[in-house]
PDB file of C-alpha atoms in Angstrom:
ATOM      1  CA  UNK A   1     132.065 151.791-127.132  1.00  0.00           C
ATOM      2  CA  UNK A   2     129.933 148.724-126.133  1.00  0.00           C
ATOM      3  CA  UNK A   3     127.576 149.626-127.405  1.00  0.00           C
ATOM      4  CA  UNK A   4     123.420 148.901-127.041  1.00  0.00           C
ATOM      5  CA  UNK A   5     122.264 145.927-125.169  1.00  0.00           C
ATOM      6  CA  UNK A   6     119.321 144.312-126.141  1.00  0.00           C
ATOM      7  CA  UNK A   7     117.510 141.190-124.995  1.00  0.00           C
ATOM      8  CA  UNK A   8     114.014 139.545-122.922  1.00  0.00           C
ATOM      9  CA  UNK A   9     113.330 139.912-120.350  1.00  0.00           C
ATOM     10  CA  UNK A  10     114.739 138.022-117.412  1.00  0.00           C
ATOM     11  CA  UNK A  11     112.021 135.928-117.250  1.00  0.00           C
ATOM     12  CA  UNK A  12     112.944 135.731-120.530  1.00  0.00           C
ATOM     13  CA  UNK A  13     115.983 134.383-120.780  1.00  0.00           C
ATOM     14  CA  UNK A  14     115.582 131.847-117.229  1.00  0.00           C
ATOM     15  CA  UNK A  15     112.721 130.459-119.128  1.00  0.00           C
ATOM     16  CA  UNK A  16     115.111 130.059-122.303  1.00  0.00           C
ATOM     17  CA  UNK A  17     118.002 128.507-119.971  1.00  0.00           C
ATOM     18  CA  UNK A  18     115.373 126.116-117.834  1.00  0.00           C
ATOM     19  CA  UNK A  19     113.387 124.343-120.968  1.00  0.00           C
ATOM     20  CA  UNK A  20     117.255 123.453-122.345  1.00  0.00           C
ATOM     21  CA  UNK A  21     118.670 122.805-118.655  1.00  0.00           C
ATOM     22  CA  UNK A  22     115.109 120.570-118.052  1.00  0.00           C
ATOM     23  CA  UNK A  23     116.921 118.133-121.942  1.00  0.00           C
ATOM     24  CA  UNK A  24     120.254 117.824-119.999  1.00  0.00           C
ATOM     25  CA  UNK A  25     118.481 117.087-116.785  1.00  0.00           C
ATOM     26  CA  UNK A  26     116.423 114.191-118.672  1.00  0.00           C
ATOM     27  CA  UNK A  27     120.155 113.415-119.850  1.00  0.00           C
ATOM     28  CA  UNK A  28     120.736 112.126-117.225  1.00  0.00           C
ATOM     29  CA  UNK A  29     118.805 109.287-116.627  1.00  0.00           C
ATOM     30  CA  UNK A  30     118.390 107.620-119.342  1.00  0.00           C
ATOM     31  CA  UNK A  31     120.473 104.624-119.680  1.00  0.00           C
ATOM     32  CA  UNK A  32     120.790 101.413-122.330  1.00  0.00           C
ATOM     33  CA  UNK A  33     120.448 102.074-125.928  1.00  0.00           C
ATOM     34  CA  UNK A  34     118.975 105.825-125.142  1.00  0.00           C
ATOM     35  CA  UNK A  35     122.451 106.658-123.295  1.00  0.00           C
ATOM     36  CA  UNK A  36     123.959 107.728-125.642  1.00  0.00           C
ATOM     37  CA  UNK A  37     121.166 110.088-127.310  1.00  0.00           C
ATOM     38  CA  UNK A  38     120.916 111.007-123.879  1.00  0.00           C
ATOM     39  CA  UNK A  39     124.981 112.377-123.918  1.00  0.00           C
ATOM     40  CA  UNK A  40     124.141 114.421-126.974  1.00  0.00           C
ATOM     41  CA  UNK A  41     120.727 115.385-126.160  1.00  0.00           C
ATOM     42  CA  UNK A  42     122.464 116.607-121.893  1.00  0.00           C
ATOM     43  CA  UNK A  43     125.594 118.158-123.461  1.00  0.00           C
ATOM     44  CA  UNK A  44     122.754 120.436-126.488  1.00  0.00           C
ATOM     45  CA  UNK A  45     120.972 120.579-124.084  1.00  0.00           C
ATOM     46  CA  UNK A  46     123.629 122.338-121.977  1.00  0.00           C
ATOM     47  CA  UNK A  47     124.817 124.279-124.778  1.00  0.00           C
ATOM     48  CA  UNK A  48     121.221 125.988-125.808  1.00  0.00           C
ATOM     49  CA  UNK A  49     120.461 126.922-122.256  1.00  0.00           C
ATOM     50  CA  UNK A  50     124.133 129.201-122.394  1.00  0.00           C
ATOM     51  CA  UNK A  51     122.761 130.890-125.644  1.00  0.00           C
ATOM     52  CA  UNK A  52     119.501 131.063-124.255  1.00  0.00           C
ATOM     53  CA  UNK A  53     120.445 133.240-121.742  1.00  0.00           C
ATOM     54  CA  UNK A  54     122.637 135.382-123.438  1.00  0.00           C
ATOM     55  CA  UNK A  55     120.789 135.525-126.541  1.00  0.00           C
ATOM     56  CA  UNK A  56     119.588 139.435-127.541  1.00  0.00           C
ATOM     57  CA  UNK A  57     120.830 142.160-129.783  1.00  0.00           C
ATOM     58  CA  UNK A  58     124.177 144.267-129.865  1.00  0.00           C
ATOM     59  CA  UNK A  59     123.696 147.280-132.122  1.00  0.00           C
ATOM     60  CA  UNK A  60     127.106 149.534-131.818  1.00  0.00           C
ATOM     61  CA  UNK A  61     128.287 152.226-134.152  1.00  0.00           C
ATOM     62  CA  UNK A  62     130.298 149.955-136.682  1.00  0.00           C
ATOM     63  CA  UNK A  63     127.990 146.690-136.342  1.00  0.00           C
ATOM     64  CA  UNK A  64     125.576 144.820-134.910  1.00  0.00           C
ATOM     65  CA  UNK A  65     126.117 142.188-133.333  1.00  0.00           C
ATOM     66  CA  UNK A  66     123.521 138.885-133.173  1.00  0.00           C
ATOM     67  CA  UNK A  67     123.307 136.579-131.097  1.00  0.00           C
ATOM     68  CA  UNK A  68     120.926 134.083-131.402  1.00  0.00           C
ATOM     69  CA  UNK A  69     120.441 130.393-130.120  1.00  0.00           C
ATOM     70  CA  UNK A  70     122.524 128.880-132.688  1.00  0.00           C
ATOM     71  CA  UNK A  71     124.865 130.983-133.622  1.00  0.00           C
ATOM     72  CA  UNK A  72     126.669 134.272-133.300  1.00  0.00           C
ATOM     73  CA  UNK A  73     126.390 136.543-136.762  1.00  0.00           C
ATOM     74  CA  UNK A  74     127.874 140.087-136.574  1.00  0.00           C
ATOM     75  CA  UNK A  75     127.440 142.066-139.771  1.00  0.00           C
ATOM     76  CA  UNK A  76     128.854 146.078-140.312  1.00  0.00           C
ATOM     77  CA  UNK A  77     126.111 148.757-140.332  1.00  0.00           C
ATOM     78  CA  UNK A  78     126.342 149.598-144.235  1.00  0.00           C
ATOM     79  CA  UNK A  79     124.834 146.018-145.275  1.00  0.00           C
ATOM     80  CA  UNK A  80     122.068 146.488-142.768  1.00  0.00           C
ATOM     81  CA  UNK A  81     118.949 147.301-144.660  1.00  0.00           C
ATOM     82  CA  UNK A  82     116.028 146.588-143.513  1.00  0.00           C
ATOM     83  CA  UNK A  83     114.498 145.279-139.926  1.00  0.00           C
ATOM     84  CA  UNK A  84     111.916 141.887-140.837  1.00  0.00           C
ATOM     85  CA  UNK A  85     108.315 141.678-138.631  1.00  0.00           C
ATOM     86  CA  UNK A  86     110.458 137.912-137.626  1.00  0.00           C
ATOM     87  CA  UNK A  87     111.983 140.039-136.253  1.00  0.00           C
ATOM     88  CA  UNK A  88     114.708 139.345-138.912  1.00  0.00           C
ATOM     89  CA  UNK A  89     117.729 141.627-139.753  1.00  0.00           C
ATOM     90  CA  UNK A  90     118.128 142.449-143.819  1.00  0.00           C
ATOM     91  CA  UNK A  91     121.659 142.820-145.286  1.00  0.00           C
ATOM     92  CA  UNK A  92     123.601 143.226-148.460  1.00  0.00           C
ATOM     93  CA  UNK A  93     126.627 140.569-148.230  1.00  0.00           C
ATOM     94  CA  UNK A  94     130.328 142.095-149.313  1.00  0.00           C
ATOM     95  CA  UNK A  95     129.381 139.953-152.474  1.00  0.00           C
ATOM     96  CA  UNK A  96     125.863 142.005-153.354  1.00  0.00           C
ATOM     97  CA  UNK A  97     123.728 139.396-151.975  1.00  0.00           C
ATOM     98  CA  UNK A  98     120.297 139.858-149.906  1.00  0.00           C
ATOM     99  CA  UNK A  99     121.130 138.346-146.267  1.00  0.00           C
ATOM    100  CA  UNK A 100     118.898 138.291-144.001  1.00  0.00           C
ATOM    101  CA  UNK A 101     119.523 137.110-140.273  1.00  0.00           C
ATOM    102  CA  UNK A 102     116.743 136.090-137.762  1.00  0.00           C
ATOM    103  CA  UNK A 103     116.133 137.228-134.127  1.00  0.00           C
ATOM    104  CA  UNK A 104     114.970 134.285-132.291  1.00  0.00           C
ATOM    105  CA  UNK A 105     115.427 136.582-129.204  1.00  0.00           C
ATOM    106  CA  UNK A 106     112.587 138.368-130.080  1.00  0.00           C
ATOM    107  CA  UNK A 107     110.749 136.345-132.230  1.00  0.00           C
ATOM    108  CA  UNK A 108     106.353 137.168-130.587  1.00  0.00           C
ATOM    109  CA  UNK A 109     105.145 133.864-129.464  1.00  0.00           C
ATOM    110  CA  UNK A 110     101.769 132.904-127.943  1.00  0.00           C
ATOM    111  CA  UNK A 111     101.236 132.514-124.947  1.00  0.00           C
ATOM    112  CA  UNK A 112     104.217 134.703-123.174  1.00  0.00           C
ATOM    113  CA  UNK A 113     103.154 137.379-120.652  1.00  0.00           C
ATOM    114  CA  UNK A 114     102.208 140.698-122.052  1.00  0.00           C
ATOM    115  CA  UNK A 115     105.307 142.069-120.257  1.00  0.00           C
ATOM    116  CA  UNK A 116     107.563 140.099-122.159  1.00  0.00           C
ATOM    117  CA  UNK A 117     105.619 140.912-125.351  1.00  0.00           C
ATOM    118  CA  UNK A 118     106.127 144.100-124.568  1.00  0.00           C
ATOM    119  CA  UNK A 119     110.088 144.186-124.171  1.00  0.00           C
ATOM    120  CA  UNK A 120     110.756 142.192-127.980  1.00  0.00           C
ATOM    121  CA  UNK A 121     108.243 144.662-129.650  1.00  0.00           C
ATOM    122  CA  UNK A 122     110.363 147.166-127.687  1.00  0.00           C
ATOM    123  CA  UNK A 123     113.388 146.093-128.625  1.00  0.00           C
ATOM    124  CA  UNK A 124     112.301 145.716-131.703  1.00  0.00           C
ATOM    125  CA  UNK A 125     111.724 149.336-132.851  1.00  0.00           C
ATOM    126  CA  UNK A 126     114.673 150.188-130.961  1.00  0.00           C
ATOM    127  CA  UNK A 127     116.434 147.690-133.373  1.00  0.00           C
ATOM    128  CA  UNK A 128     114.322 149.622-136.528  1.00  0.00           C
ATOM    129  CA  UNK A 129     115.758 152.887-135.592  1.00  0.00           C
ATOM    130  CA  UNK A 130     119.044 151.987-135.392  1.00  0.00           C
ATOM    131  CA  UNK A 131     118.921 150.218-138.459  1.00  0.00           C
ATOM    132  CA  UNK A 132     117.439 153.193-140.568  1.00  0.00           C
ATOM    133  CA  UNK A 133     120.429 155.239-139.075  1.00  0.00           C
ATOM    134  CA  UNK A 134     123.029 152.987-139.952  1.00  0.00           C
ATOM    135  CA  UNK A 135     122.248 153.951-143.775  1.00  0.00           C
ATOM    136  CA  UNK A 136     123.929 156.448-146.194  1.00  0.00           C
ATOM    137  CA  UNK A 137     122.154 158.914-148.220  1.00  0.00           C
TER     138      UNK A 137
END
């Protein structure tokens, strides 16, 4: 089963991708000593553009997949203990260590539209409900 996909609004996803693509575009105009730094900036911009578009959460029956700007974390549902206000997922590793994984795609930032903020809050609420349903006892 694929599970519920929780993602920011299309406008948010496009903005994430365009911001990072702007870094890549800037890099193409660099010359001389800045060229190597620009290559790194450009490559990073392309990676962030793709990751920014795909950022979000997939709530599956047995696991949670959190796709951020830099990495993807897979957490077993039984290990999830809650969701913070950041938001971040609190969970316990197989060795018993308390861990947390930020959900950067749902972080509320200043200057965003009301619709974008509402969607992020709605997704965080849905994530909390999913997490609460997975706990034993």
